Each structure stands twice: as structure tokens, then as C-alpha cells.
Short mmCIF file of C-alpha atoms and ligand atoms in Angstrom, two decimals:
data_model
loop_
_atom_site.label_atom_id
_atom_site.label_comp_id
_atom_site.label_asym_id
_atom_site.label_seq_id
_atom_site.Cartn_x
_atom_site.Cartn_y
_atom_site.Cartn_z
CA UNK A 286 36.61 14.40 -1.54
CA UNK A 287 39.19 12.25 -0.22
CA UNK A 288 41.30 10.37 -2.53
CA UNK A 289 40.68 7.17 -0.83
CA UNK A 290 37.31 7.07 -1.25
CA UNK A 291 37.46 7.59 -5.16
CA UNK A 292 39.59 4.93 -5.18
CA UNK A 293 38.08 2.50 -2.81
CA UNK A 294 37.06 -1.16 -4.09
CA UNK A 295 34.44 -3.09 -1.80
CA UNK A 296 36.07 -5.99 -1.21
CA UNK A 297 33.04 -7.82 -0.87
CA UNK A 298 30.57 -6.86 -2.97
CA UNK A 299 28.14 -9.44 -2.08
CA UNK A 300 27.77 -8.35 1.13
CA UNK A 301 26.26 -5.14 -0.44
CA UNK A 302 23.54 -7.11 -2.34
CA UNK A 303 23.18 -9.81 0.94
CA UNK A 304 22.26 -6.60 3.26
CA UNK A 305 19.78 -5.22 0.39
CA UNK A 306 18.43 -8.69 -0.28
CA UNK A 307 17.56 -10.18 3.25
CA UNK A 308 16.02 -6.86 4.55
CA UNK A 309 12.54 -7.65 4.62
CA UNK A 310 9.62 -5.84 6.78
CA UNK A 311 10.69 -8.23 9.95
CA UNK A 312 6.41 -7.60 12.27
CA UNK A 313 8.16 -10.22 15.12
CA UNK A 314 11.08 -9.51 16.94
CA UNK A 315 12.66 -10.98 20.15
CA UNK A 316 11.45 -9.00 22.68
CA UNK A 317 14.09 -10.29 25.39
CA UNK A 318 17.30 -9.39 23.00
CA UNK A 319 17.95 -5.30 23.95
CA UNK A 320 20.10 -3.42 21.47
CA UNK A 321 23.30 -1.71 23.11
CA UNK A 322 23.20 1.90 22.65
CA UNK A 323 26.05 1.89 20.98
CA UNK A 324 24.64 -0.03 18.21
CA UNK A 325 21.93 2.28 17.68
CA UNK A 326 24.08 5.07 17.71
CA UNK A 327 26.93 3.43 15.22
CA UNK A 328 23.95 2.86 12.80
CA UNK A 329 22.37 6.14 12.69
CA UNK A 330 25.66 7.64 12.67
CA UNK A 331 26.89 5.73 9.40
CA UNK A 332 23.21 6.74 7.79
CA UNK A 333 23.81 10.41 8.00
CA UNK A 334 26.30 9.71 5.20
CA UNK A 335 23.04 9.73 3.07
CA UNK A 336 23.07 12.18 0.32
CA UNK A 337 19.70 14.53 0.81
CA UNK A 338 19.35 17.33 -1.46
CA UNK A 339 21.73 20.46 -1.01
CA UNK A 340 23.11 18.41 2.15
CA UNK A 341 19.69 19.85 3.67
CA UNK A 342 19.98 15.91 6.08
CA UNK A 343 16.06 16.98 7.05
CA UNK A 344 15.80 13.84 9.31
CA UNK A 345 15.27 13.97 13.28
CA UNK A 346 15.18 10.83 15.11
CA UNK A 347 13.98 9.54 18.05
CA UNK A 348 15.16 6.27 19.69
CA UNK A 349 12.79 5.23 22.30
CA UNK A 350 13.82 1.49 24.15
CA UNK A 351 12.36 0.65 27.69
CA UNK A 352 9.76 2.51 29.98
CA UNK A 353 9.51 5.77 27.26
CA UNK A 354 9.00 2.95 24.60
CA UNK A 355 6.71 0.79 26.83
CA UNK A 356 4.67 4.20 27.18
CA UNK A 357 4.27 5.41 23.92
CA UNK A 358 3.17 1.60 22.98
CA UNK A 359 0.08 1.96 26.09
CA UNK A 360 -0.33 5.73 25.09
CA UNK A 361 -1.06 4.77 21.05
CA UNK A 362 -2.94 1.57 21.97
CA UNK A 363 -5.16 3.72 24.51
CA UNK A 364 -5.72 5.91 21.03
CA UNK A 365 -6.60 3.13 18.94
CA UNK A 366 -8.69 1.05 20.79
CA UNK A 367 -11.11 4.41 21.21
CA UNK A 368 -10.79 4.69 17.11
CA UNK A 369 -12.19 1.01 16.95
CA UNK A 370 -14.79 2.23 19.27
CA UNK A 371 -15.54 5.51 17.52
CA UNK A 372 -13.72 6.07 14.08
CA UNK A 373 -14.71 9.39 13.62
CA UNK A 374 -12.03 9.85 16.27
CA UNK A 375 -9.30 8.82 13.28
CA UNK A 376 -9.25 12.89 12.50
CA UNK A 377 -8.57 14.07 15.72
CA UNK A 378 -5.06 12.06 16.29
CA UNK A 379 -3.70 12.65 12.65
CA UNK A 380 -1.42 15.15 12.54
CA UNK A 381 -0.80 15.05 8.66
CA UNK A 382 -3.08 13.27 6.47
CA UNK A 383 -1.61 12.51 3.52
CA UNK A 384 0.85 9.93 3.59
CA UNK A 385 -1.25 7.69 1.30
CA UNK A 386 -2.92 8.83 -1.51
CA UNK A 387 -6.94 10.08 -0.81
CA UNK A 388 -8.03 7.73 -3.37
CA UNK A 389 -6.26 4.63 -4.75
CA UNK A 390 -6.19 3.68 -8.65
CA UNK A 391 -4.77 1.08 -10.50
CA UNK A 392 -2.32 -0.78 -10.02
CA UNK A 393 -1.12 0.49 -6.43
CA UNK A 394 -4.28 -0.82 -5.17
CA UNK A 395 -3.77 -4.28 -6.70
CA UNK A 396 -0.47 -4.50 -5.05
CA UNK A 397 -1.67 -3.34 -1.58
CA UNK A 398 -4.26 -5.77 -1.67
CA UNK A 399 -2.22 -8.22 -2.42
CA UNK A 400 0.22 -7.63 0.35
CA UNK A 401 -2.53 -7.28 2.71
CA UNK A 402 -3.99 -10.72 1.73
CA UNK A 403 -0.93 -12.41 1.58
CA UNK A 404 -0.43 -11.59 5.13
CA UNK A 405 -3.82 -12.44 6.86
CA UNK A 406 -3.49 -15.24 4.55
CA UNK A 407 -0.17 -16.47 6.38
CA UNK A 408 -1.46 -16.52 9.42
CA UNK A 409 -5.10 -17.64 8.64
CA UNK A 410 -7.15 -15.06 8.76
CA UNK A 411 -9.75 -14.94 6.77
CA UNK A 412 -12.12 -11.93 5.06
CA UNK A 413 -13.86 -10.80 7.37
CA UNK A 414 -12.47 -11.65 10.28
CA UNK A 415 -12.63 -7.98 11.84
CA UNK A 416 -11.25 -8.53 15.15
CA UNK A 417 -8.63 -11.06 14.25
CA UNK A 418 -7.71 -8.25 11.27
CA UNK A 419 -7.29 -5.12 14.23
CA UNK A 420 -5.03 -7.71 16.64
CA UNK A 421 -2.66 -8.14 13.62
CA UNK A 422 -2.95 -4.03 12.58
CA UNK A 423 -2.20 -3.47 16.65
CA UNK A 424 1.25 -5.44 16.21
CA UNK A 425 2.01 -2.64 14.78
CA UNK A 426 1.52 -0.18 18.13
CA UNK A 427 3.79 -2.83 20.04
CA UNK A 428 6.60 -2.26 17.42
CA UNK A 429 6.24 -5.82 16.71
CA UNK A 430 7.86 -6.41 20.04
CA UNK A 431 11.09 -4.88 19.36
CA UNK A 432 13.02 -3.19 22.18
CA UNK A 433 13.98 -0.33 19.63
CA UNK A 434 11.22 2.16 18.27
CA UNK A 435 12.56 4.60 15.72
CA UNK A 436 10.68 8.19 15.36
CA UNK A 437 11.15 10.11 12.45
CA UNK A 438 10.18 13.92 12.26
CA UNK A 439 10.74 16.83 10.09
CA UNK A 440 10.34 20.33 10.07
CA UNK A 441 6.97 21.34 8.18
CA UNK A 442 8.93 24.00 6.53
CA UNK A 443 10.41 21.57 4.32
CA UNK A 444 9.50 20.19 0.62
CA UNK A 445 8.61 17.38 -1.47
CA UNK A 446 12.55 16.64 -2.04
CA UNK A 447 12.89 16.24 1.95
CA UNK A 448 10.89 13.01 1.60
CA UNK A 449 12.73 11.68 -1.09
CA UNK A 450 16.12 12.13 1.50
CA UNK A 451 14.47 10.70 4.16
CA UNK A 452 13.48 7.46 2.53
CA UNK A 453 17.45 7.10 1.40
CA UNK A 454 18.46 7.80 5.02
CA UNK A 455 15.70 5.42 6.38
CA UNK A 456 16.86 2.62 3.91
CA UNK A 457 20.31 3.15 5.47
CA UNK A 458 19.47 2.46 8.62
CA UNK A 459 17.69 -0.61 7.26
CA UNK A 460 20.59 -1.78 5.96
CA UNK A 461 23.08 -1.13 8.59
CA UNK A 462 20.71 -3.20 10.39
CA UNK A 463 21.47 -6.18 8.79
CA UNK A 464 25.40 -5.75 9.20
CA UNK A 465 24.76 -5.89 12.81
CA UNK A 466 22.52 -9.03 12.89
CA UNK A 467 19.57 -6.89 13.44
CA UNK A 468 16.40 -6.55 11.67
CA UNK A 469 13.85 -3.71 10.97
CA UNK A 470 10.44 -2.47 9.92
CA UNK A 471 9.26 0.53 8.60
CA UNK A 472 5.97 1.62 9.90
CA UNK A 473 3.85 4.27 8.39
CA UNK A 474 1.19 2.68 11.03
CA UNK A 475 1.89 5.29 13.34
CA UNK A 476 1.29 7.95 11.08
CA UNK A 477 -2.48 8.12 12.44
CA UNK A 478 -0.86 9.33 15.98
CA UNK A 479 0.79 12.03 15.09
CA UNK A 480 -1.27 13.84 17.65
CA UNK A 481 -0.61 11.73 20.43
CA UNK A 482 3.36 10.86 19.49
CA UNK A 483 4.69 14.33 19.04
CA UNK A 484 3.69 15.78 22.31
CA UNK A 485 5.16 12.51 23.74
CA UNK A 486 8.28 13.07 22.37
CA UNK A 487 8.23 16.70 23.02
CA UNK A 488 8.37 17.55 19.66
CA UNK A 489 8.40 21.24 18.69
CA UNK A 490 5.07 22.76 16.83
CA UNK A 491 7.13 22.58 14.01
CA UNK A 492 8.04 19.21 13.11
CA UNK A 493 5.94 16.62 11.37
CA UNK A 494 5.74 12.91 11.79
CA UNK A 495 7.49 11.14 8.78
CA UNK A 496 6.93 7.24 10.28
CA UNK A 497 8.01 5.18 12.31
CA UNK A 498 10.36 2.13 12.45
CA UNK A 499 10.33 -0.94 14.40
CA UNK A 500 14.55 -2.23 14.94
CA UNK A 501 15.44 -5.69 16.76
CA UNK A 502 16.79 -9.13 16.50
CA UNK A 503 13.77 -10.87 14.31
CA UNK A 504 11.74 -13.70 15.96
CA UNK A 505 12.69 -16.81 13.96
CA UNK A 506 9.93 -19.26 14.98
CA UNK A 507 7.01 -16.72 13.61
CA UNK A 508 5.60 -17.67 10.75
CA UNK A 509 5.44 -14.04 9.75
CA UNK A 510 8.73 -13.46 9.02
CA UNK A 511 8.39 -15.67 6.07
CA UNK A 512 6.43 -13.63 3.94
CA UNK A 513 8.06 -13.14 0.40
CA UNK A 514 6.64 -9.92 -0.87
CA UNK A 515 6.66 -10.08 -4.86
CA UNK A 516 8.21 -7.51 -7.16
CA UNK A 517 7.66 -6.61 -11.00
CA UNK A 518 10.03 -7.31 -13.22
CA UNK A 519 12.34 -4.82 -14.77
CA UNK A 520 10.66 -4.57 -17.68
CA UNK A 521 7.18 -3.52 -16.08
CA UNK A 522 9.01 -0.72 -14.30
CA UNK A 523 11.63 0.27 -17.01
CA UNK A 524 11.52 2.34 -20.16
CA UNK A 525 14.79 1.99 -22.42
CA UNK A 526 14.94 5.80 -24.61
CA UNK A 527 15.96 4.80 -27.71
CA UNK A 528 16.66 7.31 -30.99
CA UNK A 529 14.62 5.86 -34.17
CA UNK A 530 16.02 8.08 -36.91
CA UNK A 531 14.12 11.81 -35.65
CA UNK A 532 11.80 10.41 -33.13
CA UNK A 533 12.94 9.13 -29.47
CA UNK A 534 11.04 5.88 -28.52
CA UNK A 535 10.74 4.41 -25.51
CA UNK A 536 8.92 1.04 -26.37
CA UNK A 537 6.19 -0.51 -23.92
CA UNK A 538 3.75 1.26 -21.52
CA UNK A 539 4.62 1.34 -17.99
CA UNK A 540 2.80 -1.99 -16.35
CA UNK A 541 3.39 -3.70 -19.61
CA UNK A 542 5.61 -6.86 -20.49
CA UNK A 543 7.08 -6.44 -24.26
C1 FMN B 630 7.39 4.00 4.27
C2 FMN B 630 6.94 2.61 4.63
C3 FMN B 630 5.94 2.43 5.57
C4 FMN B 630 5.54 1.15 5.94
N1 FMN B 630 4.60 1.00 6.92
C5 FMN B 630 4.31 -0.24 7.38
C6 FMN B 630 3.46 -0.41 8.51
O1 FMN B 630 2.96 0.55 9.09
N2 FMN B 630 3.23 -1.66 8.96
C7 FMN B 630 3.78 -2.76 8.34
O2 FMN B 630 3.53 -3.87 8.81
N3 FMN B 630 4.59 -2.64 7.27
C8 FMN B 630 4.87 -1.41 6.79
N4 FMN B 630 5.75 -1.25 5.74
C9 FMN B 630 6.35 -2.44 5.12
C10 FMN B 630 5.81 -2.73 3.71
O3 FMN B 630 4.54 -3.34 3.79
C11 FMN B 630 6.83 -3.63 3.01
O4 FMN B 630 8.03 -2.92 2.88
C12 FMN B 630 6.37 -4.09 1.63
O5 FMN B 630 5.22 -4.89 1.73
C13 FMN B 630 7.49 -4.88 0.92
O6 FMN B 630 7.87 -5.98 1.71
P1 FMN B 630 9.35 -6.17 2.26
O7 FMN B 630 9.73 -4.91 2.99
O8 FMN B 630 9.27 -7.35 3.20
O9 FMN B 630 10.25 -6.40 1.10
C14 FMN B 630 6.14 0.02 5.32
C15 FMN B 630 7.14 0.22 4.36
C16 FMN B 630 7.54 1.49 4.03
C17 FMN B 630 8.65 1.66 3.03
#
């Protein structure tokens, strides 16, 4: 370890919490503002300097901007338009099906609700609006109109812990994003394609899809952008362990205010 980096002081430590606290899942981006290549390159090079269990660095990316973008968009629209005319077709372009959990409880369910109302309810879309619903959900398959699309794959080999350094690494790049003027967002979305995006890519047999990741300058006349996704407070998420003479206590129940 170099001594300069034990020693180091951030000289502005608000930029640390500005770059954490105006990151926001950006679904509109300028579609006419191209990223230089050395941008995308600076950024994913600074990421690496995630820590990942036993400096395994799992992550594999692919940056896709122009014609390959443009037809991995048409390829994985093609794909979903025939699952809106046939969903038993959802099972044959998965390539890993559990990146959500098979059943939702209590209160991850609440909160994805919520988030999902919040945004039809933005831009006016009301239950049961079906059609106006799948437009939204196919924003997605355009990468929100940004010139950059991110792919992120991993060998199968790998564990549980592998996820865990991917999402650090992945929250780098979001980050880095913002010091460059540039927004992002992550997009499990394409997750269903698996079997359409990794031949695209030319992906070996033995990598999985982790998700992909939309990265451009945001669009800052859509109303979109200005959804404020809640969080709970500490205290809902945080257990102090306290001694109390022989026992340990730890006070509230998860999901709890005290
Ligand atoms: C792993 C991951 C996958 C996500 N996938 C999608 C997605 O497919 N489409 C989307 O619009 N947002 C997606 N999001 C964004 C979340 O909905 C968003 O992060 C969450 O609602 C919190 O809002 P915020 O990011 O604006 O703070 C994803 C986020 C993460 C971390």
C-alpha cells in the first residue's frame, strides 16, 4: 500500500456525498449527446479499483454505442414484442431466472409497488392501462435513449460473493458518472434476454448475464427524471448490539421505528 494513499485527505468531501446523492435511475437521456470513448474507458478504468472478494474483479463488460447498440435495441424489441404476443415465450429468452425472488413477501413487495406506482403515476398512467404500461417497460429496450449501453457478464462458475462485487463495481461506475456530467441507469430489464444478448455479444457458453446499464447525459425536460424514490430511515434498517449485563440486545425488529 502506498504511503500516500494512507495518508490522503479528500479535499472535498462533499463532492463524495454530491456524486452519491444526485445519482438517481436517470429512464431519459439525450440521445444526440455521444460519450467519447475515452470517457467510457476513464470510468470503467477507475471502477476496477473496486474491492471484490480475494481480488477475484468477476465483472466483464460490454460497451455497445452506435449501429451494435442500435441492433441489440431492434434485436430485444423484436423479442419482446413476440412475449406480449405469446408470454409463454418469457422462458425461452431467459438465460438465468432468478434475479428476483420466485415469490415476493413483505415488505419488498410494498416497496416495489410503490416504485412502480409512483412512476406510471408521474407520467399518468393509470391501472390498467396495459399498453400505455408495456411502452414505458420498452424504454427500457431503447436504453432510455442513451448512446451508451453497458453489458455486464460473469462466468457461471462463480458464487454468491461475485454478486455482491459486482454491485460495488457497478455503483462505481454510477458514480464516476456523475464526475463527468453524465448520468446512468441500472437495468435488470434485460435480464429476460439473456438468450438473445449473449450470442449478440458473442459471449462464451460460460458467462451469465448480470444486467444491464443505461449511461448518458440525462434529458432535463422529462418529467421522469424527477422521480424522488423514498428510503427508510436508519432506524428501520439498523440494529444497535448493545451488552445488558449477560445478555446482548439489539432493541427493535427490523421494519420497526423505536
Ligand atoms: C440491479 C438493479 C437493477 C435495476 N433494473 C432496473 C430496470 O430494469 N429498469 C429501471 O427502470 N430501473 C431499474 N433499476 C432502478 C431502480 O428502480 C432504482 O434504483 C430504485 O427505484 C431507486 O431509485 P433511484 O435509483 O432513482 O434512487 C434497477 C436498479 C438496480 C440496482
Amino acid at each position: 500500500m502506498s504511503a500516500s494513499r494512507v495518508a490522503a485527505q479528500i479535499d472535498d468531501p462533499d463532492s463524495v456525498l454530491a456524486a452519491i446523492e444526485t445519482r438517481f435511475a436517470c429512464r431519459a437521456f439525450d440521445r444526440n449527446r455521444p460519450i467519447d470513448r475515452e470517457v467510457v474507458e476513464d470510468i470503467l478504468r477507475v471502477a476496477s479499483r473496486s474491492a471484490s472478494g480475494t481480488n477475484t474483479q468477476p465483472w466483464k463488460v460490454y460497451v455497445l454505442q452506435g449501429q451494435p447498440r442500435d441492433d441489440l435495441v431492434a434485436e430485444v424489441l423484436a423479442a419482446d414484442d413476440a412475449v406480449s404476443d405469446d408470454p409463454n415465450l418469457v422462458a425461452a429468452y431467459r438465460d438465468d431466472p432468478d434475479f428476483y425472488p420466485s415469490e415476493w413477501v413483505s415488505p419488498y413487495i410494498d416497496r416495489k409497488r410503490q416504485n412502480g406506482w409512483s412512476l406510471y403515476g408521474l407520467l399518468g398512467i393509470a391501472r390498467g392501462e396495459k399498453e400505455k404500461m408495456r411502452v414505458q417497460r420498452q424504454r427500457n429496450y431503447h436504453f432510455f435513449d442513451a448512446p451508451v449501453g453497458l453489458m455486464f457478464t460473469m462466468d457461471r462458475v462463480m458464487g454468491r460473493g461475485s454478486f455482491l462485487d459486482y454491485g460495488m463495481f457497478m455503483q462505481n461506475i454510477m458514480l464516476l458518472a456523475r464526475a463527468h456530467g453524465l448520468h446512468t441507469c441500472p437495468q435488470a430489464a434485460w435480464n429476460y434476454y439473456g438468450k438473445v444478448i449473449l450470442p449478440f455479444l458473442d459471449a462464451g457458453p460460460d458467462e451469465t448475464l448480470v444486467c444491464g446499464m443505461a449511461l448518458g447525459y440525462a434529458d432535463q425536460q422529462m418529467i421522469v427524471n424527477t422521480l424522488q424514490t423514498p428510503r427508510e430511515p436508519l432506524e428501520v434498517f439498523t440494529r444497535w448490539v448493545e451488552s445488558s449485563g449477560e445478555r446482548i440486545v439489539t432493541g427493535h425488529q427490523f421494519g420497526e421505528r423505536p
